[in-house]
Amino acid sequence: EAAVTQSPRNKVAVTGGKVTLSCNQTNNHNNMYWYRQDTGHGLRLIHYSYGAGSTEKGDIPDGYKASRPSQENFSLILELATPSQTSVYFCASGGARGPDGQLYFGEGSKLTVL
Amino acid sequence: GDSVTQTEGPVTVSESESLIINCTYSATSIAYPNLFWYVRYPGEGLQLLLKVITAGQKGSSRGFEATYNKETTSFHLQKASVQESDSAVYYCALAVSSNTNKVVFGTGTRLQVLP
Protein backbone atom coordinates (compact mmCIF):
# COMPACT_ATOMS: atom_id res chain seq x y z
CA GLU A 1 0.00 0.00 0.00
CA ALA A 2 1.25 3.45 -0.87
CA ALA A 3 2.47 5.29 2.16
CA VAL A 4 4.17 8.34 3.58
CA THR A 5 6.69 7.65 6.31
CA GLN A 6 8.42 10.17 8.51
CA SER A 7 11.49 9.96 10.68
CA PRO A 8 12.22 10.46 13.44
CA ARG A 9 8.80 10.14 15.07
CA ASN A 10 10.05 11.88 18.18
CA LYS A 11 12.97 14.22 18.56
CA VAL A 12 14.34 16.31 21.41
CA ALA A 13 16.80 19.00 20.34
CA VAL A 14 18.66 21.82 22.03
CA THR A 15 18.31 25.46 21.15
CA GLY A 16 20.72 26.34 18.35
CA GLY A 17 21.11 22.78 17.22
CA LYS A 18 20.40 21.46 13.74
CA VAL A 19 17.40 19.23 13.15
CA THR A 20 16.49 17.31 10.02
CA LEU A 21 13.08 15.73 9.60
CA SER A 22 12.85 13.21 6.80
CA CYS A 23 9.92 12.07 4.71
CA ASN A 24 9.63 9.26 2.21
CA GLN A 25 6.65 8.53 -0.01
CA THR A 26 5.86 5.54 -2.18
CA ASN A 27 2.83 7.17 -3.80
CA ASN A 28 4.86 8.43 -6.79
CA HIS A 29 3.29 11.84 -6.25
CA ASN A 30 4.89 14.91 -7.68
CA ASN A 31 3.90 17.21 -4.83
CA MET A 32 5.12 16.96 -1.26
CA TYR A 33 4.44 19.20 1.71
CA TRP A 34 5.60 19.98 5.21
CA TYR A 35 3.05 21.28 7.72
CA ARG A 36 3.27 21.99 11.42
CA GLN A 37 0.35 21.54 13.76
CA ASP A 38 -0.12 23.70 16.81
CA THR A 39 -3.10 24.03 19.11
CA GLY A 40 -5.27 26.90 17.96
CA HIS A 41 -3.58 27.13 14.56
CA GLY A 42 -4.44 23.91 12.84
CA LEU A 43 -2.01 22.87 10.12
CA ARG A 44 0.19 25.54 8.63
CA LEU A 45 2.20 25.05 5.46
CA ILE A 46 5.96 25.50 5.82
CA HIS A 47 7.43 24.35 2.51
CA TYR A 48 6.27 22.32 -0.44
CA SER A 49 7.71 20.86 -3.60
CA TYR A 50 6.52 20.12 -7.11
CA GLY A 51 9.14 17.47 -7.77
CA ALA A 52 12.76 16.51 -7.41
CA GLY A 53 14.98 19.56 -7.13
CA SER A 54 12.17 22.01 -6.41
CA THR A 55 11.22 23.65 -3.13
CA GLU A 56 8.71 26.42 -2.56
CA LYS A 57 7.98 28.56 0.48
CA GLY A 58 4.68 28.03 2.17
CA ASP A 59 2.94 30.33 4.61
CA ILE A 60 5.45 30.14 7.49
CA PRO A 61 8.89 29.35 5.99
CA ASP A 62 11.04 31.47 8.30
CA GLY A 63 13.56 29.39 10.21
CA TYR A 64 13.11 26.35 7.95
CA LYS A 65 14.74 25.01 4.84
CA ALA A 66 13.61 22.16 2.64
CA SER A 67 15.31 19.72 0.33
CA ARG A 68 13.82 17.45 -2.34
CA PRO A 69 16.65 15.30 -3.70
CA SER A 70 14.37 12.76 -5.33
CA GLN A 71 10.72 12.03 -6.14
CA GLU A 72 10.46 9.95 -2.97
CA ASN A 73 12.22 12.08 -0.38
CA PHE A 74 11.53 15.49 1.09
CA SER A 75 13.37 16.83 4.14
CA LEU A 76 12.70 19.72 6.46
CA ILE A 77 15.78 21.32 7.97
CA LEU A 78 16.02 23.53 11.03
CA GLU A 79 19.53 24.96 10.94
CA LEU A 80 19.25 26.72 14.30
CA ALA A 81 16.38 25.25 16.24
CA THR A 82 14.44 27.48 18.65
CA PRO A 83 11.86 26.60 21.33
CA SER A 84 9.15 28.23 19.20
CA GLN A 85 9.68 25.44 16.70
CA THR A 86 8.46 22.87 19.21
CA SER A 87 5.53 21.32 17.40
CA VAL A 88 4.21 18.30 15.57
CA TYR A 89 5.30 18.20 11.94
CA PHE A 90 3.42 16.41 9.20
CA CYS A 91 4.67 15.47 5.79
CA ALA A 92 2.21 14.85 2.99
CA SER A 93 2.21 13.91 -0.66
CA GLY A 94 -0.41 14.81 -3.22
CA GLY A 95 -1.36 14.02 -6.76
CA ALA A 96 -0.26 15.78 -9.90
CA ARG A 97 -1.33 19.36 -10.41
CA GLY A 98 -5.03 19.46 -10.89
CA PRO A 99 -8.27 20.25 -9.15
CA ASP A 100 -8.32 17.30 -6.74
CA GLY A 101 -5.94 18.35 -4.01
CA GLN A 102 -6.19 15.26 -1.80
CA LEU A 103 -3.20 14.84 0.45
CA TYR A 104 -1.75 11.68 1.99
CA PHE A 105 -0.12 12.22 5.34
CA GLY A 106 2.59 10.63 7.40
CA GLU A 107 2.04 9.91 11.06
CA GLY A 108 3.79 13.02 12.27
CA SER A 109 7.07 13.91 13.94
CA LYS A 110 6.95 15.41 17.39
CA LEU A 111 9.81 17.88 17.91
CA THR A 112 10.69 19.38 21.26
CA VAL A 113 13.32 22.11 21.37
CA LEU A 114 14.69 22.78 24.83
CA GLY B 1 -6.84 35.57 1.73
CA ASP B 2 -8.01 31.98 1.67
CA SER B 3 -9.12 30.66 5.03
CA VAL B 4 -11.23 28.09 6.84
CA THR B 5 -13.12 28.60 10.09
CA GLN B 6 -14.55 25.66 11.98
CA THR B 7 -16.20 24.84 15.29
CA GLU B 8 -13.85 25.38 18.15
CA GLY B 9 -13.45 22.27 20.23
CA PRO B 10 -13.45 20.23 22.17
CA VAL B 11 -16.89 18.91 21.34
CA THR B 12 -18.26 16.23 23.64
CA VAL B 13 -21.29 14.15 22.75
CA SER B 14 -22.70 10.86 23.95
CA GLU B 15 -22.78 7.76 21.82
CA SER B 16 -25.77 7.58 19.44
CA GLU B 17 -26.30 11.34 19.58
CA SER B 18 -26.20 13.46 16.45
CA LEU B 19 -23.25 15.65 15.56
CA ILE B 20 -22.58 18.74 13.53
CA ILE B 21 -19.20 20.43 13.18
CA ASN B 22 -19.47 23.74 11.41
CA CYS B 23 -17.08 24.85 8.68
CA THR B 24 -17.14 28.04 6.65
CA TYR B 25 -14.57 29.09 4.13
CA SER B 26 -13.26 32.10 2.31
CA ALA B 27 -11.66 31.52 -1.06
CA THR B 28 -10.27 34.60 -2.77
CA SER B 29 -7.82 32.93 -5.15
CA ILE B 30 -10.27 30.54 -6.75
CA ALA B 31 -14.02 30.69 -7.37
CA TYR B 32 -14.82 27.04 -6.69
CA PRO B 33 -12.33 25.45 -4.32
CA ASN B 34 -12.35 21.75 -3.60
CA LEU B 35 -13.49 21.04 -0.04
CA PHE B 36 -12.34 18.31 2.30
CA TRP B 37 -12.76 16.87 5.74
CA TYR B 38 -9.71 15.15 7.17
CA VAL B 39 -9.62 13.18 10.41
CA ARG B 40 -6.83 12.33 12.79
CA TYR B 41 -7.49 9.36 15.05
CA PRO B 42 -5.36 9.02 18.21
CA GLY B 43 -1.84 7.90 17.39
CA GLU B 44 -2.34 8.15 13.64
CA GLY B 45 -1.68 10.63 10.88
CA LEU B 46 -4.34 12.64 9.11
CA GLN B 47 -6.47 10.83 6.59
CA LEU B 48 -9.12 11.94 4.20
CA LEU B 49 -12.65 11.46 5.48
CA LEU B 50 -14.54 12.89 2.53
CA LYS B 51 -14.22 15.40 -0.26
CA VAL B 52 -16.50 17.35 -2.59
CA ILE B 53 -15.22 19.13 -5.66
CA THR B 54 -18.53 20.35 -7.11
CA ALA B 55 -20.67 23.04 -5.53
CA GLY B 56 -24.05 21.76 -4.47
CA GLN B 57 -22.91 18.16 -4.10
CA LYS B 58 -22.79 16.07 -0.96
CA GLY B 59 -19.96 13.82 0.14
CA SER B 60 -20.31 10.93 2.56
CA SER B 61 -18.10 8.40 4.30
CA ARG B 62 -18.32 6.24 7.44
CA GLY B 63 -21.77 7.70 8.19
CA PHE B 64 -20.55 11.30 7.95
CA GLU B 65 -21.96 13.73 5.41
CA ALA B 66 -21.06 17.22 4.22
CA THR B 67 -22.69 19.38 1.57
CA TYR B 68 -20.78 21.98 -0.45
CA ASN B 69 -22.88 25.15 -0.14
CA LYS B 70 -21.55 27.88 -2.37
CA GLU B 71 -24.17 30.45 -1.28
CA THR B 72 -23.32 30.26 2.40
CA THR B 73 -19.68 29.21 1.79
CA SER B 74 -20.16 26.35 4.21
CA PHE B 75 -19.21 22.69 4.39
CA HIS B 76 -20.60 21.45 7.70
CA LEU B 77 -19.85 17.90 8.81
CA GLN B 78 -22.81 15.90 10.15
CA LYS B 79 -23.49 12.47 11.51
CA ALA B 80 -26.84 11.20 12.69
CA SER B 81 -25.53 8.82 15.35
CA VAL B 82 -21.94 8.94 16.54
CA GLN B 83 -19.93 6.08 17.96
CA GLU B 84 -17.15 6.07 20.49
CA SER B 85 -14.73 5.15 17.70
CA ASP B 86 -15.46 8.52 16.06
CA SER B 87 -13.45 10.27 18.76
CA ALA B 88 -10.76 12.12 16.84
CA VAL B 89 -9.71 15.54 15.58
CA TYR B 90 -11.54 16.71 12.46
CA TYR B 91 -10.11 19.26 10.03
CA CYS B 92 -11.98 21.14 7.36
CA ALA B 93 -9.81 22.12 4.41
CA LEU B 94 -9.92 23.63 0.97
CA ALA B 95 -7.67 23.36 -2.06
CA VAL B 96 -7.08 26.94 -3.07
CA SER B 97 -5.49 26.52 -6.45
CA SER B 98 -5.66 23.85 -9.09
CA ASN B 99 -2.21 24.99 -10.16
CA THR B 100 -0.28 24.53 -6.96
CA ASN B 101 -2.37 21.90 -5.25
CA LYS B 102 -2.08 23.98 -2.09
CA VAL B 103 -4.43 23.09 0.75
CA VAL B 104 -5.51 25.39 3.58
CA PHE B 105 -6.70 23.83 6.84
CA GLY B 106 -8.94 24.95 9.65
CA THR B 107 -7.77 24.78 13.24
CA GLY B 108 -9.28 21.37 13.86
CA THR B 109 -12.12 20.27 16.13
CA ARG B 110 -11.47 17.65 18.75
CA LEU B 111 -14.46 15.33 19.18
CA GLN B 112 -14.90 13.16 22.21
CA VAL B 113 -17.71 10.62 22.16
CA LEU B 114 -18.73 9.30 25.55
CA PRO B 115 -19.88 5.69 25.87
PDB file of C-alpha atoms in Angstrom:
ATOM      1  CA  GLU A   1       0.000   0.000   0.000  1.00  0.00           C
ATOM      2  CA  ALA A   2       1.249   3.451  -0.874  1.00  0.00           C
ATOM      3  CA  ALA A   3       2.469   5.294   2.155  1.00  0.00           C
ATOM      4  CA  VAL A   4       4.165   8.338   3.583  1.00  0.00           C
ATOM      5  CA  THR A   5       6.687   7.650   6.309  1.00  0.00           C
ATOM      6  CA  GLN A   6       8.416  10.171   8.514  1.00  0.00           C
ATOM      7  CA  SER A   7      11.494   9.961  10.681  1.00  0.00           C
ATOM      8  CA  PRO A   8      12.216  10.461  13.436  1.00  0.00           C
ATOM      9  CA  ARG A   9       8.803  10.144  15.069  1.00  0.00           C
ATOM     10  CA  ASN A  10      10.046  11.876  18.184  1.00  0.00           C
ATOM     11  CA  LYS A  11      12.974  14.219  18.558  1.00  0.00           C
ATOM     12  CA  VAL A  12      14.341  16.307  21.407  1.00  0.00           C
ATOM     13  CA  ALA A  13      16.797  19.002  20.339  1.00  0.00           C
ATOM     14  CA  VAL A  14      18.659  21.818  22.035  1.00  0.00           C
ATOM     15  CA  THR A  15      18.311  25.465  21.147  1.00  0.00           C
ATOM     16  CA  GLY A  16      20.722  26.339  18.347  1.00  0.00           C
ATOM     17  CA  GLY A  17      21.113  22.785  17.218  1.00  0.00           C
ATOM     18  CA  LYS A  18      20.395  21.456  13.737  1.00  0.00           C
ATOM     19  CA  VAL A  19      17.395  19.234  13.150  1.00  0.00           C
ATOM     20  CA  THR A  20      16.490  17.305  10.021  1.00  0.00           C
ATOM     21  CA  LEU A  21      13.078  15.728   9.601  1.00  0.00           C
ATOM     22  CA  SER A  22      12.852  13.212   6.796  1.00  0.00           C
ATOM     23  CA  CYS A  23       9.922  12.073   4.714  1.00  0.00           C
ATOM     24  CA  ASN A  24       9.626   9.257   2.207  1.00  0.00           C
ATOM     25  CA  GLN A  25       6.649   8.530  -0.009  1.00  0.00           C
ATOM     26  CA  THR A  26       5.860   5.538  -2.176  1.00  0.00           C
ATOM     27  CA  ASN A  27       2.831   7.169  -3.801  1.00  0.00           C
ATOM     28  CA  ASN A  28       4.862   8.426  -6.789  1.00  0.00           C
ATOM     29  CA  HIS A  29       3.290  11.837  -6.246  1.00  0.00           C
ATOM     30  CA  ASN A  30       4.895  14.913  -7.679  1.00  0.00           C
ATOM     31  CA  ASN A  31       3.899  17.213  -4.826  1.00  0.00           C
ATOM     32  CA  MET A  32       5.115  16.957  -1.260  1.00  0.00           C
ATOM     33  CA  TYR A  33       4.437  19.202   1.705  1.00  0.00           C
ATOM     34  CA  TRP A  34       5.597  19.977   5.213  1.00  0.00           C
ATOM     35  CA  TYR A  35       3.052  21.275   7.722  1.00  0.00           C
ATOM     36  CA  ARG A  36       3.271  21.987  11.417  1.00  0.00           C
ATOM     37  CA  GLN A  37       0.354  21.539  13.758  1.00  0.00           C
ATOM     38  CA  ASP A  38      -0.120  23.703  16.814  1.00  0.00           C
ATOM     39  CA  THR A  39      -3.097  24.031  19.111  1.00  0.00           C
ATOM     40  CA  GLY A  40      -5.268  26.897  17.955  1.00  0.00           C
ATOM     41  CA  HIS A  41      -3.582  27.131  14.564  1.00  0.00           C
ATOM     42  CA  GLY A  42      -4.440  23.909  12.840  1.00  0.00           C
ATOM     43  CA  LEU A  43      -2.008  22.865  10.118  1.00  0.00           C
ATOM     44  CA  ARG A  44       0.190  25.539   8.635  1.00  0.00           C
ATOM     45  CA  LEU A  45       2.196  25.053   5.461  1.00  0.00           C
ATOM     46  CA  ILE A  46       5.964  25.496   5.818  1.00  0.00           C
ATOM     47  CA  HIS A  47       7.433  24.347   2.505  1.00  0.00           C
ATOM     48  CA  TYR A  48       6.275  22.320  -0.438  1.00  0.00           C
ATOM     49  CA  SER A  49       7.711  20.858  -3.596  1.00  0.00           C
ATOM     50  CA  TYR A  50       6.521  20.118  -7.114  1.00  0.00           C
ATOM     51  CA  GLY A  51       9.139  17.471  -7.766  1.00  0.00           C
ATOM     52  CA  ALA A  52      12.763  16.506  -7.409  1.00  0.00           C
ATOM     53  CA  GLY A  53      14.983  19.555  -7.126  1.00  0.00           C
ATOM     54  CA  SER A  54      12.168  22.009  -6.411  1.00  0.00           C
ATOM     55  CA  THR A  55      11.217  23.647  -3.129  1.00  0.00           C
ATOM     56  CA  GLU A  56       8.714  26.419  -2.559  1.00  0.00           C
ATOM     57  CA  LYS A  57       7.977  28.560   0.482  1.00  0.00           C
ATOM     58  CA  GLY A  58       4.678  28.027   2.168  1.00  0.00           C
ATOM     59  CA  ASP A  59       2.940  30.332   4.607  1.00  0.00           C
ATOM     60  CA  ILE A  60       5.446  30.137   7.487  1.00  0.00           C
ATOM     61  CA  PRO A  61       8.894  29.353   5.990  1.00  0.00           C
ATOM     62  CA  ASP A  62      11.037  31.473   8.300  1.00  0.00           C
ATOM     63  CA  GLY A  63      13.558  29.386  10.208  1.00  0.00           C
ATOM     64  CA  TYR A  64      13.106  26.352   7.954  1.00  0.00           C
ATOM     65  CA  LYS A  65      14.737  25.012   4.839  1.00  0.00           C
ATOM     66  CA  ALA A  66      13.609  22.160   2.645  1.00  0.00           C
ATOM     67  CA  SER A  67      15.309  19.718   0.334  1.00  0.00           C
ATOM     68  CA  ARG A  68      13.821  17.447  -2.342  1.00  0.00           C
ATOM     69  CA  PRO A  69      16.648  15.305  -3.699  1.00  0.00           C
ATOM     70  CA  SER A  70      14.367  12.758  -5.329  1.00  0.00           C
ATOM     71  CA  GLN A  71      10.719  12.030  -6.135  1.00  0.00           C
ATOM     72  CA  GLU A  72      10.461   9.951  -2.971  1.00  0.00           C
ATOM     73  CA  ASN A  73      12.221  12.082  -0.382  1.00  0.00           C
ATOM     74  CA  PHE A  74      11.528  15.490   1.091  1.00  0.00           C
ATOM     75  CA  SER A  75      13.369  16.827   4.136  1.00  0.00           C
ATOM     76  CA  LEU A  76      12.697  19.716   6.464  1.00  0.00           C
ATOM     77  CA  ILE A  77      15.777  21.318   7.973  1.00  0.00           C
ATOM     78  CA  LEU A  78      16.017  23.531  11.026  1.00  0.00           C
ATOM     79  CA  GLU A  79      19.535  24.960  10.936  1.00  0.00           C
ATOM     80  CA  LEU A  80      19.250  26.723  14.299  1.00  0.00           C
ATOM     81  CA  ALA A  81      16.377  25.253  16.237  1.00  0.00           C
ATOM     82  CA  THR A  82      14.440  27.476  18.651  1.00  0.00           C
ATOM     83  CA  PRO A  83      11.862  26.602  21.333  1.00  0.00           C
ATOM     84  CA  SER A  84       9.152  28.235  19.198  1.00  0.00           C
ATOM     85  CA  GLN A  85       9.676  25.437  16.697  1.00  0.00           C
ATOM     86  CA  THR A  86       8.462  22.874  19.207  1.00  0.00           C
ATOM     87  CA  SER A  87       5.535  21.319  17.399  1.00  0.00           C
ATOM     88  CA  VAL A  88       4.209  18.296  15.571  1.00  0.00           C
ATOM     89  CA  TYR A  89       5.300  18.196  11.940  1.00  0.00           C
ATOM     90  CA  PHE A  90       3.418  16.410   9.201  1.00  0.00           C
ATOM     91  CA  CYS A  91       4.666  15.472   5.789  1.00  0.00           C
ATOM     92  CA  ALA A  92       2.214  14.851   2.989  1.00  0.00           C
ATOM     93  CA  SER A  93       2.214  13.911  -0.658  1.00  0.00           C
ATOM     94  CA  GLY A  94      -0.409  14.813  -3.217  1.00  0.00           C
ATOM     95  CA  GLY A  95      -1.357  14.024  -6.760  1.00  0.00           C
ATOM     96  CA  ALA A  96      -0.265  15.781  -9.895  1.00  0.00           C
ATOM     97  CA  ARG A  97      -1.330  19.362 -10.408  1.00  0.00           C
ATOM     98  CA  GLY A  98      -5.025  19.459 -10.887  1.00  0.00           C
ATOM     99  CA  PRO A  99      -8.272  20.246  -9.145  1.00  0.00           C
ATOM    100  CA  ASP A 100      -8.317  17.304  -6.744  1.00  0.00           C
ATOM    101  CA  GLY A 101      -5.940  18.352  -4.013  1.00  0.00           C
ATOM    102  CA  GLN A 102      -6.187  15.259  -1.801  1.00  0.00           C
ATOM    103  CA  LEU A 103      -3.199  14.841   0.455  1.00  0.00           C
ATOM    104  CA  TYR A 104      -1.749  11.679   1.993  1.00  0.00           C
ATOM    105  CA  PHE A 105      -0.122  12.223   5.340  1.00  0.00           C
ATOM    106  CA  GLY A 106       2.590  10.631   7.396  1.00  0.00           C
ATOM    107  CA  GLU A 107       2.044   9.906  11.061  1.00  0.00           C
ATOM    108  CA  GLY A 108       3.787  13.019  12.267  1.00  0.00           C
ATOM    109  CA  SER A 109       7.071  13.906  13.943  1.00  0.00           C
ATOM    110  CA  LYS A 110       6.954  15.414  17.390  1.00  0.00           C
ATOM    111  CA  LEU A 111       9.805  17.877  17.913  1.00  0.00           C
ATOM    112  CA  THR A 112      10.688  19.384  21.263  1.00  0.00           C
ATOM    113  CA  VAL A 113      13.324  22.113  21.366  1.00  0.00           C
ATOM    114  CA  LEU A 114      14.688  22.777  24.832  1.00  0.00           C
TER     115      LEU A 114
ATOM    116  CA  GLY B   1      -6.841  35.569   1.728  1.00  0.00           C
ATOM    117  CA  ASP B   2      -8.007  31.979   1.669  1.00  0.00           C
ATOM    118  CA  SER B   3      -9.121  30.659   5.034  1.00  0.00           C
ATOM    119  CA  VAL B   4     -11.228  28.086   6.835  1.00  0.00           C
ATOM    120  CA  THR B   5     -13.122  28.602  10.092  1.00  0.00           C
ATOM    121  CA  GLN B   6     -14.549  25.656  11.984  1.00  0.00           C
ATOM    122  CA  THR B   7     -16.204  24.841  15.291  1.00  0.00           C
ATOM    123  CA  GLU B   8     -13.850  25.382  18.154  1.00  0.00           C
ATOM    124  CA  GLY B   9     -13.446  22.268  20.233  1.00  0.00           C
ATOM    125  CA  PRO B  10     -13.454  20.228  22.167  1.00  0.00           C
ATOM    126  CA  VAL B  11     -16.887  18.911  21.338  1.00  0.00           C
ATOM    127  CA  THR B  12     -18.264  16.233  23.641  1.00  0.00           C
ATOM    128  CA  VAL B  13     -21.295  14.147  22.747  1.00  0.00           C
ATOM    129  CA  SER B  14     -22.699  10.858  23.945  1.00  0.00           C
ATOM    130  CA  GLU B  15     -22.777   7.757  21.822  1.00  0.00           C
ATOM    131  CA  SER B  16     -25.774   7.576  19.438  1.00  0.00           C
ATOM    132  CA  GLU B  17     -26.304  11.338  19.578  1.00  0.00           C
ATOM    133  CA  SER B  18     -26.200  13.458  16.447  1.00  0.00           C
ATOM    134  CA  LEU B  19     -23.245  15.648  15.563  1.00  0.00           C
ATOM    135  CA  ILE B  20     -22.580  18.745  13.532  1.00  0.00           C
ATOM    136  CA  ILE B  21     -19.203  20.427  13.177  1.00  0.00           C
ATOM    137  CA  ASN B  22     -19.473  23.738  11.409  1.00  0.00           C
ATOM    138  CA  CYS B  23     -17.081  24.846   8.677  1.00  0.00           C
ATOM    139  CA  THR B  24     -17.137  28.038   6.649  1.00  0.00           C
ATOM    140  CA  TYR B  25     -14.567  29.095   4.133  1.00  0.00           C
ATOM    141  CA  SER B  26     -13.265  32.105   2.308  1.00  0.00           C
ATOM    142  CA  ALA B  27     -11.660  31.518  -1.064  1.00  0.00           C
ATOM    143  CA  THR B  28     -10.271  34.599  -2.766  1.00  0.00           C
ATOM    144  CA  SER B  29      -7.817  32.928  -5.148  1.00  0.00           C
ATOM    145  CA  ILE B  30     -10.272  30.536  -6.747  1.00  0.00           C
ATOM    146  CA  ALA B  31     -14.024  30.688  -7.368  1.00  0.00           C
ATOM    147  CA  TYR B  32     -14.820  27.040  -6.689  1.00  0.00           C
ATOM    148  CA  PRO B  33     -12.328  25.452  -4.315  1.00  0.00           C
ATOM    149  CA  ASN B  34     -12.346  21.747  -3.595  1.00  0.00           C
ATOM    150  CA  LEU B  35     -13.494  21.044  -0.039  1.00  0.00           C
ATOM    151  CA  PHE B  36     -12.337  18.309   2.303  1.00  0.00           C
ATOM    152  CA  TRP B  37     -12.762  16.868   5.740  1.00  0.00           C
ATOM    153  CA  TYR B  38      -9.710  15.147   7.166  1.00  0.00           C
ATOM    154  CA  VAL B  39      -9.623  13.182  10.412  1.00  0.00           C
ATOM    155  CA  ARG B  40      -6.826  12.326  12.791  1.00  0.00           C
ATOM    156  CA  TYR B  41      -7.489   9.362  15.049  1.00  0.00           C
ATOM    157  CA  PRO B  42      -5.363   9.021  18.212  1.00  0.00           C
ATOM    158  CA  GLY B  43      -1.839   7.899  17.387  1.00  0.00           C
ATOM    159  CA  GLU B  44      -2.339   8.151  13.638  1.00  0.00           C
ATOM    160  CA  GLY B  45      -1.685  10.633  10.876  1.00  0.00           C
ATOM    161  CA  LEU B  46      -4.343  12.641   9.114  1.00  0.00           C
ATOM    162  CA  GLN B  47      -6.466  10.825   6.587  1.00  0.00           C
ATOM    163  CA  LEU B  48      -9.121  11.936   4.200  1.00  0.00           C
ATOM    164  CA  LEU B  49     -12.653  11.460   5.476  1.00  0.00           C
ATOM    165  CA  LEU B  50     -14.538  12.890   2.535  1.00  0.00           C
ATOM    166  CA  LYS B  51     -14.224  15.405  -0.260  1.00  0.00           C
ATOM    167  CA  VAL B  52     -16.503  17.346  -2.586  1.00  0.00           C
ATOM    168  CA  ILE B  53     -15.219  19.131  -5.661  1.00  0.00           C
ATOM    169  CA  THR B  54     -18.527  20.347  -7.113  1.00  0.00           C
ATOM    170  CA  ALA B  55     -20.666  23.041  -5.532  1.00  0.00           C
ATOM    171  CA  GLY B  56     -24.051  21.764  -4.465  1.00  0.00           C
ATOM    172  CA  GLN B  57     -22.910  18.158  -4.105  1.00  0.00           C
ATOM    173  CA  LYS B  58     -22.789  16.068  -0.958  1.00  0.00           C
ATOM    174  CA  GLY B  59     -19.964  13.817   0.139  1.00  0.00           C
ATOM    175  CA  SER B  60     -20.309  10.934   2.557  1.00  0.00           C
ATOM    176  CA  SER B  61     -18.104   8.403   4.299  1.00  0.00           C
ATOM    177  CA  ARG B  62     -18.321   6.242   7.443  1.00  0.00           C
ATOM    178  CA  GLY B  63     -21.772   7.698   8.190  1.00  0.00           C
ATOM    179  CA  PHE B  64     -20.550  11.295   7.950  1.00  0.00           C
ATOM    180  CA  GLU B  65     -21.957  13.733   5.407  1.00  0.00           C
ATOM    181  CA  ALA B  66     -21.062  17.216   4.222  1.00  0.00           C
ATOM    182  CA  THR B  67     -22.687  19.384   1.567  1.00  0.00           C
ATOM    183  CA  TYR B  68     -20.777  21.984  -0.450  1.00  0.00           C
ATOM    184  CA  ASN B  69     -22.877  25.150  -0.139  1.00  0.00           C
ATOM    185  CA  LYS B  70     -21.550  27.881  -2.372  1.00  0.00           C
ATOM    186  CA  GLU B  71     -24.167  30.446  -1.279  1.00  0.00           C
ATOM    187  CA  THR B  72     -23.323  30.256   2.400  1.00  0.00           C
ATOM    188  CA  THR B  73     -19.678  29.212   1.786  1.00  0.00           C
ATOM    189  CA  SER B  74     -20.156  26.352   4.208  1.00  0.00           C
ATOM    190  CA  PHE B  75     -19.211  22.689   4.391  1.00  0.00           C
ATOM    191  CA  HIS B  76     -20.600  21.449   7.701  1.00  0.00           C
ATOM    192  CA  LEU B  77     -19.851  17.901   8.812  1.00  0.00           C
ATOM    193  CA  GLN B  78     -22.807  15.902  10.150  1.00  0.00           C
ATOM    194  CA  LYS B  79     -23.492  12.473  11.506  1.00  0.00           C
ATOM    195  CA  ALA B  80     -26.841  11.196  12.694  1.00  0.00           C
ATOM    196  CA  SER B  81     -25.535   8.817  15.346  1.00  0.00           C
ATOM    197  CA  VAL B  82     -21.936   8.943  16.540  1.00  0.00           C
ATOM    198  CA  GLN B  83     -19.928   6.077  17.955  1.00  0.00           C
ATOM    199  CA  GLU B  84     -17.151   6.067  20.493  1.00  0.00           C
ATOM    200  CA  SER B  85     -14.731   5.153  17.700  1.00  0.00           C
ATOM    201  CA  ASP B  86     -15.460   8.519  16.056  1.00  0.00           C
ATOM    202  CA  SER B  87     -13.452  10.269  18.758  1.00  0.00           C
ATOM    203  CA  ALA B  88     -10.757  12.122  16.836  1.00  0.00           C
ATOM    204  CA  VAL B  89      -9.712  15.536  15.583  1.00  0.00           C
ATOM    205  CA  TYR B  90     -11.537  16.711  12.462  1.00  0.00           C
ATOM    206  CA  TYR B  91     -10.106  19.261  10.026  1.00  0.00           C
ATOM    207  CA  CYS B  92     -11.980  21.141   7.364  1.00  0.00           C
ATOM    208  CA  ALA B  93      -9.806  22.118   4.411  1.00  0.00           C
ATOM    209  CA  LEU B  94      -9.921  23.628   0.968  1.00  0.00           C
ATOM    210  CA  ALA B  95      -7.668  23.356  -2.062  1.00  0.00           C
ATOM    211  CA  VAL B  96      -7.079  26.936  -3.071  1.00  0.00           C
ATOM    212  CA  SER B  97      -5.485  26.516  -6.454  1.00  0.00           C
ATOM    213  CA  SER B  98      -5.661  23.849  -9.088  1.00  0.00           C
ATOM    214  CA  ASN B  99      -2.210  24.986 -10.165  1.00  0.00           C
ATOM    215  CA  THR B 100      -0.275  24.535  -6.962  1.00  0.00           C
ATOM    216  CA  ASN B 101      -2.369  21.901  -5.252  1.00  0.00           C
ATOM    217  CA  LYS B 102      -2.079  23.978  -2.090  1.00  0.00           C
ATOM    218  CA  VAL B 103      -4.434  23.095   0.751  1.00  0.00           C
ATOM    219  CA  VAL B 104      -5.515  25.388   3.582  1.00  0.00           C
ATOM    220  CA  PHE B 105      -6.700  23.828   6.836  1.00  0.00           C
ATOM    221  CA  GLY B 106      -8.941  24.953   9.645  1.00  0.00           C
ATOM    222  CA  THR B 107      -7.774  24.782  13.238  1.00  0.00           C
ATOM    223  CA  GLY B 108      -9.285  21.373  13.858  1.00  0.00           C
ATOM    224  CA  THR B 109     -12.124  20.267  16.126  1.00  0.00           C
ATOM    225  CA  ARG B 110     -11.468  17.651  18.755  1.00  0.00           C
ATOM    226  CA  LEU B 111     -14.459  15.333  19.177  1.00  0.00           C
ATOM    227  CA  GLN B 112     -14.902  13.158  22.211  1.00  0.00           C
ATOM    228  CA  VAL B 113     -17.708  10.618  22.158  1.00  0.00           C
ATOM    229  CA  LEU B 114     -18.727   9.298  25.549  1.00  0.00           C
ATOM    230  CA  PRO B 115     -19.881   5.688  25.868  1.00  0.00           C
TER     231      PRO B 115
END
